[in-house]
mmCIF file of C-alpha atoms and ligand atoms in Angstrom:
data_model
loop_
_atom_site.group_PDB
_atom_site.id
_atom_site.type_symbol
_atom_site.label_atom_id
_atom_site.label_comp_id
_atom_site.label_asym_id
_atom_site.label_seq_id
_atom_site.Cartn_x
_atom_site.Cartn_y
_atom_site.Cartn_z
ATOM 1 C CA UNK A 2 2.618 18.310 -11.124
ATOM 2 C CA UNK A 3 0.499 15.268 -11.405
ATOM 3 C CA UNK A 4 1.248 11.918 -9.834
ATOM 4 C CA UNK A 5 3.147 10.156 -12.077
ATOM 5 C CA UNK A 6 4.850 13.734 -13.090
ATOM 6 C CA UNK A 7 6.498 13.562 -9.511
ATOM 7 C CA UNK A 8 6.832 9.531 -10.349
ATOM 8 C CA UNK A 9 9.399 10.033 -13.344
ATOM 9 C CA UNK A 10 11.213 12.789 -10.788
ATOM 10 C CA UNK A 11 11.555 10.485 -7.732
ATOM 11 C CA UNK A 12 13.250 7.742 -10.295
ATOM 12 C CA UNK A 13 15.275 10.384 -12.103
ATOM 13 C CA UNK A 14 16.459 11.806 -8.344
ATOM 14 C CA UNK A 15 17.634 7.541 -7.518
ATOM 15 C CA UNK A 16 19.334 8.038 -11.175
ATOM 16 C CA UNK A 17 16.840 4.807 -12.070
ATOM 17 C CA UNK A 18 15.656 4.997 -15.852
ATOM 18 C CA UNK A 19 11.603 5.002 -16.612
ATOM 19 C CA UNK A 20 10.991 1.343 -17.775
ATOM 20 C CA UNK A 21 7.699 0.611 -18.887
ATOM 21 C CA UNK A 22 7.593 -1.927 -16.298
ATOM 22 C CA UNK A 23 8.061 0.506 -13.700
ATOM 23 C CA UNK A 24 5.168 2.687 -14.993
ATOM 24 C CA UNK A 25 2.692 0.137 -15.411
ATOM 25 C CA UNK A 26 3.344 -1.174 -11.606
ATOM 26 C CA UNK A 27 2.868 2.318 -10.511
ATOM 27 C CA UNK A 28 -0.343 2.733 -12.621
ATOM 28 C CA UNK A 29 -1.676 -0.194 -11.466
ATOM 29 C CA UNK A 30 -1.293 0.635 -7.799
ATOM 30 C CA UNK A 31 -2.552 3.695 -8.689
ATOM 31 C CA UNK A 32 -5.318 2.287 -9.813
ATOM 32 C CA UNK A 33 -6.726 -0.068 -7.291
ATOM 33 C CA UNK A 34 -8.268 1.225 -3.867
ATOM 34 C CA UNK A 35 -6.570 -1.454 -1.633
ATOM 35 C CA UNK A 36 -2.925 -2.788 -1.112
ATOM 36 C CA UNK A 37 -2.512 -5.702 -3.532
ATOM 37 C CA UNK A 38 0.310 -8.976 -2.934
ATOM 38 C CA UNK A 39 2.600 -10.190 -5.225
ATOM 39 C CA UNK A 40 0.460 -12.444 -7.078
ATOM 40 C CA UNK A 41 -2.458 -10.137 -7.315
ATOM 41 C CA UNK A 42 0.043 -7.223 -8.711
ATOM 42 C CA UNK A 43 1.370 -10.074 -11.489
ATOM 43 C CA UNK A 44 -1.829 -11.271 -12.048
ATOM 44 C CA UNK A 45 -2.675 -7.756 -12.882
ATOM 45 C CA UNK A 46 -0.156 -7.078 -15.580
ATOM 46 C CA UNK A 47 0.385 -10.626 -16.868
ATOM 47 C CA UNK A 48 -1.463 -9.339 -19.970
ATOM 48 C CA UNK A 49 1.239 -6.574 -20.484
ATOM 49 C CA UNK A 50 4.367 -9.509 -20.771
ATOM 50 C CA UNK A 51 5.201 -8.968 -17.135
ATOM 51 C CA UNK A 52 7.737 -11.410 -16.223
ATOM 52 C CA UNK A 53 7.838 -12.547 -12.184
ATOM 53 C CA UNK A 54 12.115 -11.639 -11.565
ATOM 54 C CA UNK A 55 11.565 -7.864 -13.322
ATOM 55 C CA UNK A 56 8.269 -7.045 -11.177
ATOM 56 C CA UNK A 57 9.868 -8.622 -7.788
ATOM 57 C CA UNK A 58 12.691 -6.145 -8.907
ATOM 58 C CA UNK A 59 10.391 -3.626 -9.132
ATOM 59 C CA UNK A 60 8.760 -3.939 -6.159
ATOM 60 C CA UNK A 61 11.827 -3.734 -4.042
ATOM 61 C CA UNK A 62 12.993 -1.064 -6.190
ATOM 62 C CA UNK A 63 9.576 0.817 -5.540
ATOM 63 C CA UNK A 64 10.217 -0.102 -1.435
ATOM 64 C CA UNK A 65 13.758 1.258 -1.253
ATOM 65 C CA UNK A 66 13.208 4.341 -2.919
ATOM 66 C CA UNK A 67 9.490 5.399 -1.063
ATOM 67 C CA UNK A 68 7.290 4.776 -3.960
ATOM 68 C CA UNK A 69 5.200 2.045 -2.606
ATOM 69 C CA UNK A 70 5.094 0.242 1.042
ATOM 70 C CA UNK A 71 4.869 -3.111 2.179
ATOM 71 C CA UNK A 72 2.068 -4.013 5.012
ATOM 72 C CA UNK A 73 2.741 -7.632 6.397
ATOM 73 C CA UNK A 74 -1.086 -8.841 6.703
ATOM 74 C CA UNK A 75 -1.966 -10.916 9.939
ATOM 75 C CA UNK A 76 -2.070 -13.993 7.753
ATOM 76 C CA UNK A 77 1.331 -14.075 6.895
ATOM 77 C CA UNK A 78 0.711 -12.211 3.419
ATOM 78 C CA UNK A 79 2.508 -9.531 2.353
ATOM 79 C CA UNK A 80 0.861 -6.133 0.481
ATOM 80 C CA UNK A 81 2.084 -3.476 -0.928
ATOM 81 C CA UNK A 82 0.486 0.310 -1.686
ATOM 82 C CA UNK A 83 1.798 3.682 -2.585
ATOM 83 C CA UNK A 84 3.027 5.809 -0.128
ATOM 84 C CA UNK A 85 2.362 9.941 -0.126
ATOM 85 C CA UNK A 86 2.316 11.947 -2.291
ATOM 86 C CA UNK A 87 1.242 9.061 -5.007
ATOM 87 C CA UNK A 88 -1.564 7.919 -2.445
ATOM 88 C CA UNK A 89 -3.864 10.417 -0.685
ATOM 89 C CA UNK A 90 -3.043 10.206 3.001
ATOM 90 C CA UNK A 91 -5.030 7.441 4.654
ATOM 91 C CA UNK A 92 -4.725 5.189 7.518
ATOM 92 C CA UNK A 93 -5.935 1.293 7.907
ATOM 93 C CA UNK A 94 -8.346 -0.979 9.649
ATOM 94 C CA UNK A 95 -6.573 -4.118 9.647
ATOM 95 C CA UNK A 96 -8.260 -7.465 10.823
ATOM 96 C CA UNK A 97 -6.785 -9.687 13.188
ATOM 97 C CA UNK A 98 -8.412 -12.786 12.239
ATOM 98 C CA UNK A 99 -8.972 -12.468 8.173
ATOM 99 C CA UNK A 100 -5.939 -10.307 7.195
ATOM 100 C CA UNK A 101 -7.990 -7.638 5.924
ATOM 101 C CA UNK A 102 -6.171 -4.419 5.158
ATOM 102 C CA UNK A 103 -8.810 -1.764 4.297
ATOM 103 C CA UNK A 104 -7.740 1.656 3.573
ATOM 104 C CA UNK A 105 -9.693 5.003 5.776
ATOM 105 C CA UNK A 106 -9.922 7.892 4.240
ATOM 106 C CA UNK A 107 -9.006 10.798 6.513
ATOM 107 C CA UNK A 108 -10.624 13.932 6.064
ATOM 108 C CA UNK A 109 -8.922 16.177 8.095
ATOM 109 C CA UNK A 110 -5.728 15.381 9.682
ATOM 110 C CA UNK A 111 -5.058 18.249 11.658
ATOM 111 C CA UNK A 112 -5.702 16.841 15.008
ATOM 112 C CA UNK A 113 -2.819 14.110 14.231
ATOM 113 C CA UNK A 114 -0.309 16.831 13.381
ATOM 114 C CA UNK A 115 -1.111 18.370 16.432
ATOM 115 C CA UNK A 116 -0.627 15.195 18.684
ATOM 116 C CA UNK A 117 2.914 14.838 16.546
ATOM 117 C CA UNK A 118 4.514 18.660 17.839
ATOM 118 C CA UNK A 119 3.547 17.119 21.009
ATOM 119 C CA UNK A 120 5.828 14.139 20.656
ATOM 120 C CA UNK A 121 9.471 14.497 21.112
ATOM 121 C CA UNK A 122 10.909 13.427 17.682
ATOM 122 C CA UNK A 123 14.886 12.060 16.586
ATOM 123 C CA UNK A 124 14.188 14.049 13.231
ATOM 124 C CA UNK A 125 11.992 15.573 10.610
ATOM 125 C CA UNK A 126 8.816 14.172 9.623
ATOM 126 C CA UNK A 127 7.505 13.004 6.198
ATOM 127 C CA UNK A 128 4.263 11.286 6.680
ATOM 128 C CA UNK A 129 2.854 9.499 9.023
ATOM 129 C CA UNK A 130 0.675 6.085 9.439
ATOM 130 C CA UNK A 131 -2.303 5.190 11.941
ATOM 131 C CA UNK A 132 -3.554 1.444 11.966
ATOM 132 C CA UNK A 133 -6.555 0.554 13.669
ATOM 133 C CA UNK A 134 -6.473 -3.600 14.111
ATOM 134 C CA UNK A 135 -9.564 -5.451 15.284
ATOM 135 C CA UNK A 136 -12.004 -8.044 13.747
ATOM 136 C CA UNK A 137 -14.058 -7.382 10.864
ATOM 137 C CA UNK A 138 -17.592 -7.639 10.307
ATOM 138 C CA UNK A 139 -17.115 -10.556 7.883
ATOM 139 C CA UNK A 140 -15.177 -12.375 10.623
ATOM 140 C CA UNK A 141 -17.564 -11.715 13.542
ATOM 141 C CA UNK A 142 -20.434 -12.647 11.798
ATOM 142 C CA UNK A 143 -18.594 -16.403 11.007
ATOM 143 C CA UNK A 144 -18.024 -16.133 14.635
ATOM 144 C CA UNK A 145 -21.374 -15.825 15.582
ATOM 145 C CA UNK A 146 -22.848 -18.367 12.988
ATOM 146 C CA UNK A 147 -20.238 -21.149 14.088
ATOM 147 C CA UNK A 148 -21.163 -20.213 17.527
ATOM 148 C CA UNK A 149 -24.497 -20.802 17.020
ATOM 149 C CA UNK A 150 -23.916 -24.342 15.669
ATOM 150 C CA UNK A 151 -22.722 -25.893 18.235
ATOM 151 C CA UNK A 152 -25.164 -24.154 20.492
HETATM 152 ZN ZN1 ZN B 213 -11.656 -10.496 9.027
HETATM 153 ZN ZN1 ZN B 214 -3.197 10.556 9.592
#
């Protein structure tokens, strides 16, 4: 089944009707390579008629149901991706200083499953999420120019 295949069957399962809305948010989040806000997702599909209530509906629609996720960025922004099986498994490097949410691709994931049997869990597991925070390159290297300034 392809992505949006199991899309139209994780709706139908929450009884919620395929809007074209809802397939168009979904597209474009399939789309992009890195969690996008709420302005960035209607600046995206202003061309399509999107109206600001319907795709703030959508969004929490997408959240509630385990489409899509919401990351709350260290600048106060909130972004939002889709979650497995829409999004290949991934984890983040997330900047303390900038906000920066970049998605890392993980190859092989076995050694994390293995570190989960060892952990004593309250139930089953789905998916899981790693983020790695720190401060980007972009961000150290303003550092290190201001730095040098007053130097
Ligand atoms: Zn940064
Ligand atoms: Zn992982």
């Amino acid at each position: 089944m392809n992505r949006e295949a199991v899309f139209v069957d994780v709706l139908k399962q929450n009884r919620l009707r395929v809007t074209k809305e809802r397939l168009e948010v979904f597209r474009l989040l399939g789309r992009v390579d890195s969690p996008l806000t709420r302005s960035e997702l209607l600046g995206n599909l202003k061309h399509f008629g999107m109206h600001p209530p319907t795709l703030y509906r959508t969004i929490e629609l997408f959240v509630s149901v385990g489409i899509i996720q919401s990351l709350s960025s260290i600048s106060g922004e909130v972004v939002y991706e889709l979650l497995p099986p829409f999004a290949p498994h991934h984890h983040h490097y997330r900047c303390m200083n900038c906000g920066l949410t970049f998605p890392l691709e993980v190859s092989d994931d076995a050694p994390e499953e293995v570190a989960l049997r060892s952990l004593t869990l309250p139930g089953a597991v789905v998916y899981h999420q790693v983020d790695i925070f720190g401060t980007c390159f972009k961000c150290l290297r303003e550092r290190n120019l201001s730095e040098g300034e007053v130097s």
